[in-house]
Coordinates of C-alpha atoms in Angstrom, one line a residue:
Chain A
X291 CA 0.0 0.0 0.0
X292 CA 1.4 2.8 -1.1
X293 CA 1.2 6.3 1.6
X294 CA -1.3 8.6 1.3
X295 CA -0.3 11.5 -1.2
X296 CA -2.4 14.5 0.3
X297 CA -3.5 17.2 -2.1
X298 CA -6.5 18.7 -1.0
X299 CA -5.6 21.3 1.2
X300 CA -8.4 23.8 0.2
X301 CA -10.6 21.3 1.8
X302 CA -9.2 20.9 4.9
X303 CA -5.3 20.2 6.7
X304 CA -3.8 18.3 8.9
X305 CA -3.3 19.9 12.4
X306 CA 0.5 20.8 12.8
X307 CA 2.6 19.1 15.5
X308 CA 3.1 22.3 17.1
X309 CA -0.7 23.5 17.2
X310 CA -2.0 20.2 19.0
X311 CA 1.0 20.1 21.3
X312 CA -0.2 23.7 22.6
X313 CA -4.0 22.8 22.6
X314 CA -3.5 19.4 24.8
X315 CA -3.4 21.1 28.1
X316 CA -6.7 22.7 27.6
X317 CA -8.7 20.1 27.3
X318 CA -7.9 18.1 30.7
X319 CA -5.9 20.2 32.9
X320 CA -6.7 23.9 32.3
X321 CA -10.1 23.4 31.4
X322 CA -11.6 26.0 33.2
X323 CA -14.4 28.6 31.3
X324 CA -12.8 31.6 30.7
X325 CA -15.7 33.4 32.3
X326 CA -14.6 31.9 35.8
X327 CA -13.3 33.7 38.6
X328 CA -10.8 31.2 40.0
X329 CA -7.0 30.2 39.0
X330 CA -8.1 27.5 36.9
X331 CA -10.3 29.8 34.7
X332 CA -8.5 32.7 34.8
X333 CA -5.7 30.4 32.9
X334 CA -8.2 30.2 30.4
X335 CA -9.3 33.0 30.1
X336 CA -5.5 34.5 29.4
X337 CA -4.9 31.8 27.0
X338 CA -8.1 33.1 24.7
X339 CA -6.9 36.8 26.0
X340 CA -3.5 36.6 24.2
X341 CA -4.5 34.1 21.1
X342 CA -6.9 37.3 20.3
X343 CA -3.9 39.5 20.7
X344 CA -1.5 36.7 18.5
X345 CA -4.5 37.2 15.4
X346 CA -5.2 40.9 16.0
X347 CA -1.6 41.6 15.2
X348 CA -1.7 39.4 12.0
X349 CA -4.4 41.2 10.6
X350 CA -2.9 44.6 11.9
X351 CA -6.3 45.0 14.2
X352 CA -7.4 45.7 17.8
X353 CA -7.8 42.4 19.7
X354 CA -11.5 43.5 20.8
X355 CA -12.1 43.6 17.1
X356 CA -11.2 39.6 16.9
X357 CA -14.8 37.3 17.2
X358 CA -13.9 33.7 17.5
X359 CA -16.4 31.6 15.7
X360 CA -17.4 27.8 15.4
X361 CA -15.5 28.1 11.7
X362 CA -15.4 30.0 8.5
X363 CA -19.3 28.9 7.9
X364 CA -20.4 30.9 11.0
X365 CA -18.1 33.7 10.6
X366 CA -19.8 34.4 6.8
X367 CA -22.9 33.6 8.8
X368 CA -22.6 35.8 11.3
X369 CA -20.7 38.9 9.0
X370 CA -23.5 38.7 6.6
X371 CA -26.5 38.3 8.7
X372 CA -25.3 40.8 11.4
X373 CA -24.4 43.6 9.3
X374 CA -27.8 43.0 6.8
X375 CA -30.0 43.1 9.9
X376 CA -28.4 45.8 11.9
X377 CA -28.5 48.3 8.8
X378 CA -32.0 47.2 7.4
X379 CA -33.7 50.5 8.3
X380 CA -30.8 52.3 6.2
X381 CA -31.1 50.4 2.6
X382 CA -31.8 46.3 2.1
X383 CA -29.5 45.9 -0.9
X384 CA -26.3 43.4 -0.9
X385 CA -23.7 42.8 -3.6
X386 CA -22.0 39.5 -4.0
X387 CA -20.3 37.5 -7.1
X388 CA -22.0 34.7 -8.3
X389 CA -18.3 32.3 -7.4
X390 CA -18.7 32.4 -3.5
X391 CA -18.3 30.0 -1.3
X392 CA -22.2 28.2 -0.3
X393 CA -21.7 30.1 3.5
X394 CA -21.7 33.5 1.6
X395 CA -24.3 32.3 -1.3
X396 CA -26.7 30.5 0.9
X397 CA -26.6 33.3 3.6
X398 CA -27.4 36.0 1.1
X399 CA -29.9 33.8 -0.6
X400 CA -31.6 33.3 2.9
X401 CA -31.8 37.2 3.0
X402 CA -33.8 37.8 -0.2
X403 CA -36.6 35.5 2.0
X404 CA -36.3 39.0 4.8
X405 CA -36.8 41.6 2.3
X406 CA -33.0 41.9 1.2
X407 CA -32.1 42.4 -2.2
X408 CA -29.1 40.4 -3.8
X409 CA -26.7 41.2 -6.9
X410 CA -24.8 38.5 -7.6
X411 CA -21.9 39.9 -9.9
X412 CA -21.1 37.7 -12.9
X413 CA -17.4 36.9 -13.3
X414 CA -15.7 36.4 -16.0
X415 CA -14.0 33.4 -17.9
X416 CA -10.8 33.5 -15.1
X417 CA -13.5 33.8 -12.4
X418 CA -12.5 37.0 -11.8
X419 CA -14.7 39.8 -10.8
X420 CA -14.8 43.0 -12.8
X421 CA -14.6 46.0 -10.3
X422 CA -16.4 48.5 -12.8
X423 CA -19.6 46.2 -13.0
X424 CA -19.4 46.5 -9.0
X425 CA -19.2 50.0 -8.9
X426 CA -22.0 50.0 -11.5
X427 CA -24.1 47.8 -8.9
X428 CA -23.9 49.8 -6.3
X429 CA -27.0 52.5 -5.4
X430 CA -27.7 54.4 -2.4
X431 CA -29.5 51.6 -1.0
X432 CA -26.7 48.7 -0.9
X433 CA -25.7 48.6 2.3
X434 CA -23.1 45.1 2.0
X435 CA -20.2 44.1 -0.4
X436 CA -19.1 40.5 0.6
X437 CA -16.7 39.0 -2.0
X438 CA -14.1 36.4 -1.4
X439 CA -10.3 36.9 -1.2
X440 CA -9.8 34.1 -3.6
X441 CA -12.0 31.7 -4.9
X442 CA -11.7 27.6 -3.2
X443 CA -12.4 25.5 -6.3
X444 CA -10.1 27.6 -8.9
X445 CA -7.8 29.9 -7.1
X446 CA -8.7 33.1 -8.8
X447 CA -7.6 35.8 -6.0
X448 CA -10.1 38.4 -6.0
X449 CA -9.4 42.4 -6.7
X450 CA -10.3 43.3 -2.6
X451 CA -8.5 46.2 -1.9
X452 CA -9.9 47.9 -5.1
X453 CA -13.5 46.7 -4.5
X454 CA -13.2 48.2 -1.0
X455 CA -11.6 51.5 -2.3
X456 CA -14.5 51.5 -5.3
X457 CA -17.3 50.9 -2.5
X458 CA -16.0 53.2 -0.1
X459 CA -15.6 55.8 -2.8
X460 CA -19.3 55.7 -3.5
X461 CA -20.6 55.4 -0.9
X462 CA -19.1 58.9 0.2
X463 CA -20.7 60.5 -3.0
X464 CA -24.1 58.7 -2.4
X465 CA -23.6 60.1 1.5
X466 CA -24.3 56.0 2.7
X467 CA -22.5 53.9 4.1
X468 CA -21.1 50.5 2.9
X469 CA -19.7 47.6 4.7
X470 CA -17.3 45.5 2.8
X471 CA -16.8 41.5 3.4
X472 CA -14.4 39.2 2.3
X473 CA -14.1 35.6 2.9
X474 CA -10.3 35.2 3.3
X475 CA -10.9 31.6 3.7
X476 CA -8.7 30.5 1.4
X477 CA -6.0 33.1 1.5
X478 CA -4.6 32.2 5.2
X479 CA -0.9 31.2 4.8
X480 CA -0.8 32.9 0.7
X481 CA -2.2 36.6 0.7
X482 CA -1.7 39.6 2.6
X483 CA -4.7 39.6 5.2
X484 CA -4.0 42.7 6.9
X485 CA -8.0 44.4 7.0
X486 CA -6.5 47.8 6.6
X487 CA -4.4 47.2 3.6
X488 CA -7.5 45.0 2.1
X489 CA -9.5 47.7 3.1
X490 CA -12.4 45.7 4.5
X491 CA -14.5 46.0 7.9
X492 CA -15.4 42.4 8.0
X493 CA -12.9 39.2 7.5
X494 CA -13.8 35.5 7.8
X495 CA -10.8 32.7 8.5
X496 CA -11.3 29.1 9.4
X497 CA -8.4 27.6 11.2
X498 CA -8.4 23.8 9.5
X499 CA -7.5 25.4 6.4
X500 CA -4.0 26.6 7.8
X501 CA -2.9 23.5 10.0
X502 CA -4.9 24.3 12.9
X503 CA -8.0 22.3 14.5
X504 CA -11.3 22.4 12.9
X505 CA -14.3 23.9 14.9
X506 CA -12.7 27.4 15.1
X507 CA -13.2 30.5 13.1
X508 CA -12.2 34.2 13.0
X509 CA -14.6 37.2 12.4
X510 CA -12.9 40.3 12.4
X511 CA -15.3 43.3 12.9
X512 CA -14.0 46.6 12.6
X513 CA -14.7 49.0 15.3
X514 CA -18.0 50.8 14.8
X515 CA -19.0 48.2 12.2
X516 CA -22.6 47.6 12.7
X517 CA -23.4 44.6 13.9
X518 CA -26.3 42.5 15.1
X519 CA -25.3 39.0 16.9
X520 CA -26.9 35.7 15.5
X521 CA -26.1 33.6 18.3
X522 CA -28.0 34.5 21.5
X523 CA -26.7 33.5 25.0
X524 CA -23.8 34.7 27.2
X525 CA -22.0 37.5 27.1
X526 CA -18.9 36.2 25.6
X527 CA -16.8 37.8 22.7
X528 CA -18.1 41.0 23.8
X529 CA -21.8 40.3 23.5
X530 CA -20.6 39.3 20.3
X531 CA -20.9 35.9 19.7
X532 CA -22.3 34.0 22.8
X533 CA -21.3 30.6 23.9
X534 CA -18.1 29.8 26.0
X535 CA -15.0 29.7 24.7
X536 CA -13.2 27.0 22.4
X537 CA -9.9 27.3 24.4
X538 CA -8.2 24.9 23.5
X539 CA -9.3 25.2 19.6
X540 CA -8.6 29.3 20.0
X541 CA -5.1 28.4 21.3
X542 CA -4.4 26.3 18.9
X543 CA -5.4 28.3 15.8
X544 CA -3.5 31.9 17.0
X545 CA -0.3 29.2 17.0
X546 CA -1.4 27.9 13.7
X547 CA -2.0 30.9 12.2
X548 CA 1.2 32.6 13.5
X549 CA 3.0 29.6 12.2
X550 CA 1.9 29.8 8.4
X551 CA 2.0 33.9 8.6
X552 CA 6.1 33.4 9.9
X553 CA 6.9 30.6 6.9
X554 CA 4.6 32.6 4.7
X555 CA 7.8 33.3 2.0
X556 CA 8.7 30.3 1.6
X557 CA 5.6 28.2 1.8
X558 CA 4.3 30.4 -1.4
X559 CA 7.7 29.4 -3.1
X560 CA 7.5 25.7 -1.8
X561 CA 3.6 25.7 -3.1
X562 CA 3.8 27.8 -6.4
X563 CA 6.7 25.3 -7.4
X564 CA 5.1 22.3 -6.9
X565 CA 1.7 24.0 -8.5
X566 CA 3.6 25.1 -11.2
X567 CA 5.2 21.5 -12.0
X568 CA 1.7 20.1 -11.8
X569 CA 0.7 22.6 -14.6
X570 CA 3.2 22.0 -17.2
X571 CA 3.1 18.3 -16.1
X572 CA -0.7 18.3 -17.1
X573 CA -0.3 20.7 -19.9
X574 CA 2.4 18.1 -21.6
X575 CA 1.1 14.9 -20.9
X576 CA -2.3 15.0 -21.3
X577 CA -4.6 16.6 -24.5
X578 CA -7.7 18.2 -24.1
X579 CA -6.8 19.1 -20.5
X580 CA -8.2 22.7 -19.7
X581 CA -6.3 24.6 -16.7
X582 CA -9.4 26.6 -15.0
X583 CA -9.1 29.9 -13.4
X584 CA -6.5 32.1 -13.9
X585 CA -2.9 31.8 -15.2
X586 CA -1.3 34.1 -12.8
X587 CA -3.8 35.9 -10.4
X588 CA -4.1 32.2 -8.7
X589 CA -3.5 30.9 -5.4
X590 CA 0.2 29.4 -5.2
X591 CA -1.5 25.8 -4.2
X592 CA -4.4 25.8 -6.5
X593 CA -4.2 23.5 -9.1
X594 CA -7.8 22.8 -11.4
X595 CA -7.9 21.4 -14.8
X596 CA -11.2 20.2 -17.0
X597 CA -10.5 17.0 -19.0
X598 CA -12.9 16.4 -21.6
X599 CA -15.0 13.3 -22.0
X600 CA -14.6 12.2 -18.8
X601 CA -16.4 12.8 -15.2
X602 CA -14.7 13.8 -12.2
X603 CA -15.4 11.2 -9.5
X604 CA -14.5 8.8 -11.8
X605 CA -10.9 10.2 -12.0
X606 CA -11.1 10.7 -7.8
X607 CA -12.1 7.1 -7.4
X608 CA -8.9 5.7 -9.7
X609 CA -6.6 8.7 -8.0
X610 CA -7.5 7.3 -4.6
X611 CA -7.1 3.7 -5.7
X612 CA -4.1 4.5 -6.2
X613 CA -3.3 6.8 -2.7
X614 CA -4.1 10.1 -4.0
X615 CA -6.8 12.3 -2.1
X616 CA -7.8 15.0 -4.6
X617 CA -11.1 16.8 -5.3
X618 CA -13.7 17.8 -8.0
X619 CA -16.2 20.3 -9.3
X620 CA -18.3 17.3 -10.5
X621 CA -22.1 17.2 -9.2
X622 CA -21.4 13.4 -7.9
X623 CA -19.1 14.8 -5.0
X624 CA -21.8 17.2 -4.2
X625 CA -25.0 16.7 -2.5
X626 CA -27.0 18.4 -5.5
X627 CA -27.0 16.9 -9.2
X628 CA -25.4 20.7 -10.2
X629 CA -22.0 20.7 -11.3
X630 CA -19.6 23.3 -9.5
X631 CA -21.2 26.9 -9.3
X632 CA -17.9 28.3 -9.8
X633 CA -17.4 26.9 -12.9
X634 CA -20.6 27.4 -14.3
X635 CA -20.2 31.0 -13.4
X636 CA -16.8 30.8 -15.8
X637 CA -18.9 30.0 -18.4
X638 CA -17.5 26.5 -18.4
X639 CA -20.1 24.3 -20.0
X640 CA -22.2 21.7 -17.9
X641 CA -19.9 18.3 -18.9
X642 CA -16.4 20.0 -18.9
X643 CA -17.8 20.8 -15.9
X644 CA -18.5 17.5 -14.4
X645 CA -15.0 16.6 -15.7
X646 CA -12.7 19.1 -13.5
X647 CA -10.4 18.0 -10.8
X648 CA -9.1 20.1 -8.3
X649 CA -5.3 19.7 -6.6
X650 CA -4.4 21.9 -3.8
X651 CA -0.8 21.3 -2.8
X652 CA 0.6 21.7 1.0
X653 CA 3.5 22.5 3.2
X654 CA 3.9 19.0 3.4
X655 CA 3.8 18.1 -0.2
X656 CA 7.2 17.1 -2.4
X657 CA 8.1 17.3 -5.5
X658 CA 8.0 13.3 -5.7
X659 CA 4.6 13.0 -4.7
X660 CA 3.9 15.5 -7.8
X661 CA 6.0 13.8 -9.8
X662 CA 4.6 10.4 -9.2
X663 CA 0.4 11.9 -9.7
X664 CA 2.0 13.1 -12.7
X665 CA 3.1 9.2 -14.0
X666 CA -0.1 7.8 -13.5
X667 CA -2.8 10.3 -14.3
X668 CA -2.5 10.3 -18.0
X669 CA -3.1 6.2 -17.8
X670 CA -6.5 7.1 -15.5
X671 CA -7.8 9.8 -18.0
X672 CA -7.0 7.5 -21.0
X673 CA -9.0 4.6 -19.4
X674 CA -11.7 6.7 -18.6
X675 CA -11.5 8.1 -22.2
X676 CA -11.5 4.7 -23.9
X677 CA -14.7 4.0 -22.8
X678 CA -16.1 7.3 -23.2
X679 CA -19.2 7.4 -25.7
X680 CA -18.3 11.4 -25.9
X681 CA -15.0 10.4 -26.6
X682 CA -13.7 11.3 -30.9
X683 CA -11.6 8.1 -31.3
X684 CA -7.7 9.3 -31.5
X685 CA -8.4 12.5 -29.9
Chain B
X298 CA -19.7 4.8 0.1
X299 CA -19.8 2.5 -2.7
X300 CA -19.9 -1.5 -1.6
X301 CA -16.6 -3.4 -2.6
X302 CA -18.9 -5.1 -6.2
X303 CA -18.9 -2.0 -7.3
X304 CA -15.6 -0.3 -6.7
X305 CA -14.5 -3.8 -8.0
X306 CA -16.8 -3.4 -11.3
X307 CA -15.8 0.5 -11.7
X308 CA -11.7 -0.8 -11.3
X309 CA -12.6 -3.8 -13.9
X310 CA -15.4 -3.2 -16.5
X311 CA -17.2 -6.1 -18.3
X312 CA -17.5 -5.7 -21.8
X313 CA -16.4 -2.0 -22.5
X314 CA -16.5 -1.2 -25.9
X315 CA -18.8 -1.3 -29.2
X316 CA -20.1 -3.4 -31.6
X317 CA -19.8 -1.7 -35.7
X318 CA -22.8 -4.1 -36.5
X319 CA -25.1 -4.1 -33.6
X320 CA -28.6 -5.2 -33.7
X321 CA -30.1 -2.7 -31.4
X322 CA -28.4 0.9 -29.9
X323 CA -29.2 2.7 -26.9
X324 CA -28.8 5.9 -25.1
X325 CA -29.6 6.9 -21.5
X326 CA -28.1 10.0 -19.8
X327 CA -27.4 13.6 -20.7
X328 CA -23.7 15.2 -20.5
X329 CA -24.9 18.1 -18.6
X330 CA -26.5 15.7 -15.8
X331 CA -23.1 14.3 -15.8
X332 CA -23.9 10.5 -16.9
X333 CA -24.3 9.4 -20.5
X334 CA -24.4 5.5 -21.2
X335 CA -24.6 3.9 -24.8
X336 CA -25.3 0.2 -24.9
X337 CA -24.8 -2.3 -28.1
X338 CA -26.5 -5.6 -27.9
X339 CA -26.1 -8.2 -30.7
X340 CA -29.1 -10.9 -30.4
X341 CA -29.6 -13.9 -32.2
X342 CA -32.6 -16.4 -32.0
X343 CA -34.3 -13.8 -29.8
X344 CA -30.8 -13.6 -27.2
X345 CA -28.4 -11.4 -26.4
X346 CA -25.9 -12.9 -28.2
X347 CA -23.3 -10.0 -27.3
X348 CA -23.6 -6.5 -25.6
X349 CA -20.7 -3.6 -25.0
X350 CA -21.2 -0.3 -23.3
X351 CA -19.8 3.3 -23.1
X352 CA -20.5 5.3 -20.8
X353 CA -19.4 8.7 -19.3
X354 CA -20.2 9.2 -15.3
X355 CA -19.2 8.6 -12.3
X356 CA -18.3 5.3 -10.5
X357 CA -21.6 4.1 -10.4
X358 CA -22.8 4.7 -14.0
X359 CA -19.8 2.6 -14.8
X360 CA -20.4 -0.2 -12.1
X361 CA -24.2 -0.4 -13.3
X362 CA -23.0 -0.4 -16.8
X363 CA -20.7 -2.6 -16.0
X364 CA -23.6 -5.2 -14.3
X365 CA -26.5 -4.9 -16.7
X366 CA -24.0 -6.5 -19.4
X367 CA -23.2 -9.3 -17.2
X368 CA -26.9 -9.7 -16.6
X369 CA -28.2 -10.1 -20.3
X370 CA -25.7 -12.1 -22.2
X371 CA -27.3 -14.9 -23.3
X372 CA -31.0 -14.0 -21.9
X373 CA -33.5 -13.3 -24.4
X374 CA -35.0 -10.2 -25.2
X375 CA -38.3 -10.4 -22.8
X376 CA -35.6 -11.6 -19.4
X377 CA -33.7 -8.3 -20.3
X378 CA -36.4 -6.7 -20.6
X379 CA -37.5 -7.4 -16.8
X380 CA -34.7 -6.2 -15.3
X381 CA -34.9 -2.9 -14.1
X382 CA -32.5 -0.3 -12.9
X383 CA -33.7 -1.7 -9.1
X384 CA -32.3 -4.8 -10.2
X385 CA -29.1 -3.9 -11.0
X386 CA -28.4 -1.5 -7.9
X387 CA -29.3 -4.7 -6.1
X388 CA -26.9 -6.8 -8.1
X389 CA -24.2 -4.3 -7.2
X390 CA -25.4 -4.8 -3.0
X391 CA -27.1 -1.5 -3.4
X392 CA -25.8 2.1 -4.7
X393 CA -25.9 4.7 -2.5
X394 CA -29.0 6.6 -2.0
X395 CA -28.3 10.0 -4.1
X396 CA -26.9 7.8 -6.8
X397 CA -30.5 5.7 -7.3
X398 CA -31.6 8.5 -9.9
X399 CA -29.2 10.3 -11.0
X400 CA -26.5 7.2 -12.2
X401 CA -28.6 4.5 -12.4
X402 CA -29.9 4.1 -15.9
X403 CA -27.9 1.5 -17.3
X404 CA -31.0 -1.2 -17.5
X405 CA -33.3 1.9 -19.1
X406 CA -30.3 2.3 -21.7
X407 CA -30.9 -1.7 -22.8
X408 CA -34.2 -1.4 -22.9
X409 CA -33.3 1.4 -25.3
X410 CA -31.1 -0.7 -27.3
X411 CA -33.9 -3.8 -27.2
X412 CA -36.6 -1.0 -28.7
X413 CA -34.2 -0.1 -31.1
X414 CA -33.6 -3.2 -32.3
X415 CA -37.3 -4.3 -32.4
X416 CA -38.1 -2.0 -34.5
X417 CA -35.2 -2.5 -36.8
X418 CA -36.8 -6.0 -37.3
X419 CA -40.6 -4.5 -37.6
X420 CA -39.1 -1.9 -40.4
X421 CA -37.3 -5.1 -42.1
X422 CA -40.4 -7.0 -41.4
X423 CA -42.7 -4.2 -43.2
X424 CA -39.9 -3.7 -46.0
X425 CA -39.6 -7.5 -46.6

């Protein structure tokens, strides 16, 4: 049996040595609640005190500006729904792009049931979003911008700081006022997440996608944002988010996230390489392969390609036959029967659609574990060719 | 998710392939759903002498693909006709749930072929 050869890393990571040894002693020995007045607590309490400090000066914020979160999902949850509901009296109108992830999608499609009105910005055939068709969207009753940092299923890294800038801008001539979003999701350990240089009041980060525990997200609010909690309870992240404390899982994601922000340099380098071997690997070995999303404003781990005449689960079932955890926009690895969103949006039709596979490349990854997808891919695509009906024989 | 019968049918496909002078052709599926199957059948003395498939889809439009041409060769036309897509999940030990609709058409892709080849004989019959 050959080991496992990981590369789907914009699904989820493996917790880093380093993150679980810090989060062990909270679960058994200083498992006090934070909102405790004894030693034990107050333990606990400093631990989540100075993880909020460790993130805050990642993303160049105030640590009362910090909301931890059950994950990304709730922190797009809780960004979208608390800044549509506490500005409702002022305007019910929301932009988003028609590529988000379903936490941003589904949450502004559960608006339009409360009165909220949704523009869902096409994209085009990178997946990018254009900034003057945002600027067009925008009237003097939008009161929300939420769009992604970069895109999960093709890389595409979003244009956020000039989005922000744009929405800012008018909303100063329309005299409103405009809260801007971005799920940064995918960008932890890549892209520059300081808020003020993005430009953004709101920020969402889920800590499995950069080596630390799943269960834990990260909200940033900016100060003065308006805000209206969805989770009712305790007082806890400032009356922000009730519900006691993660404290081990907060630990362990300020260490995790202050681990890929330190090796940031060279784990671009390390990924870009191996993403880039993938690509001319791919490119050279296999015809009719189509790399989707785009060639240089891309994630340095994001590798997706469309291969015609064949489906993607079929390819994800041989790859992990064969060791290889990998992922696809194909409706069969989805609950629905709709092939990816995303690529739809692209204007990528239905079956090179349902023929994409995704390969999003780690830390942890080499440059043999590339090499050796790359020697026995082309066999699984031809297989799954040869008894293609769609298939044009010799093609 | 999928039993061990049919990863084990996805890994090794019965009868992949076509056949230039079929009897009878049929196609089940749609591209944009994600599953298209084509089935050839060959049929002598009222039995399927010989059958291939092609299909595009996922692991279990092969794996039923796969099945439903173990199934019929040598049954006669009315035994493939009574088998149903039911009958080959079950020959499989069941497909998971979301896949009963969406992937499993390989039995209404030989009844395609069977129609097709019926009334290749009724136009021959008519002609003759």
């Amino acid at each position: 049996m050959r080991p496992l050869v990981y590369l789907d890393h914009a699904a989820t990571t493996a917790v880093h040595p380093k993150v679980l040894e810090v989060m062990l002693p909270y679960f058994s020995q200083k498992y006090g609640n934070p909102s405790s007045i004894y030693t034990l607590a107050q333990e606990a309490r400093k631990a989540v005190d100075d993880s909020r400090e460790t993130v805050a000066d990642i993303l160049g914020c105030r640590p009362n500006e910090i909301v931890f979160t059950s994950g990304g999902t709730e922190a797009d949850n809780a960004a979208i729904k608390g800044a549509a509901f506490s500005t409702k009296q002022t305007g019910n109108h929301i932009i988003t792009s028609s590529i988000e992830h379903h936490a941003v999608l589904h949450t502004c499609q559960f608006l339009e049931r409360f009165g909220f009105e949704v523009t869902y910005l096409p994209v085009d055939e990178y997946g990018l979003v254009n900034v003057d068709d945002l600027a067009r969207a925008i009237t003097d009753k939008t009161i929300l911008i939420t769009i992604m940092l970069a895109n999960n299923e093709v890389g595409t890294i979003e244009p956020v700081p000039e989005i922000a800038r744009v929405a800012k801008e008018r909303a100063k001539a329309l005299g409103t006022n405009i809260i801007v979003h971005t799920d940064a999701v995918q960008g932890a350990g890549a892209l520059d997440l300081n808020v003020n240089r993005l430009g953004v009041d709101m920020l969402s980060l889920s800590s499995h996608k950069f080596y630390g525990p799943k269960g834990v997200g990260i909200l940033y609010l900016r100060r003065g944002t308006p805000f209206m909690p969805q989770q009712s309870g305790g007082a806890q992240e400032r009356h922000r988010r009730a519900g006691t404390e993660n404290t081990a899982g907060i630990v362990g994601t300020a260490v995790a996230l202050k681990l890929i922000v330190e090796d940031m340099e060279h784990n671009r380098q390390h990924c870009q390489r191996l993403r880039d071997r993938f690509i001319e690997g791919i490119t050279a070995k296999i015809t009719r392969a189509h790399l989707n999303g785009h060639p240089t404003l891309r994630l340095p781990n994001n590798v997706n390609f469309s291969f015609d005449y064949v489906e993607g689960e079929s390819i994800l079932l041989n790859l992990d036959f064969a060791g290889v955890a990998a992922s696809s926009g194909s409706a069969c690895t989805s609950a629905s029967l709709e092939p990816s969103h995303v690529l739809t949006a692209m204007g990528i039709d239905a079956q090179r659609a349902h023929g994409s596979l995704r390969l999003t490349v780690g830390s942890d990854n080499t440059e043999e574990e590339i090499d050796y997808v790359l020697s026995i891919l082309p066999g699984i695509i031809d297989k799954l060719r040869a008894m293609s009906p769609l298939a044009e024989p010799n093609k | 998710m999928y039993t061990d019968l049919v990863l084990e049918h996805f890994s090794n496909p019965r009868n992949v392939g076509t056949i230039p002078d079929a009897d009878g052709i049929g196609v089940e599926g749609n591209p944009i759903c994600g599953d298209l199957m084509k089935i050839f059948i060959k049929v002598q003395d009222n039995r399927i002498l010989d059958i291939k498939f092609q299909t595009f889809g996922c692991g279990a439009a092969i794996a039923t693909s796969s099945m439903v041409t173990e199934m019929v060769k040598g049954k006669t036309v009315e035994e493939a006709l009574a088998i149903s897509n039911r009958a080959v999940a079950q020959a499989l030990g069941g497909l998971p749930p979301a896949k009963m609709h969406c992937s499993n058409l390989a039995a209404d892709a030989l009844h395609k072929a069977i129609d097709d080849y019926k009334s290749k004989v009724a136009a021959r019959a008519a002609s003759g």
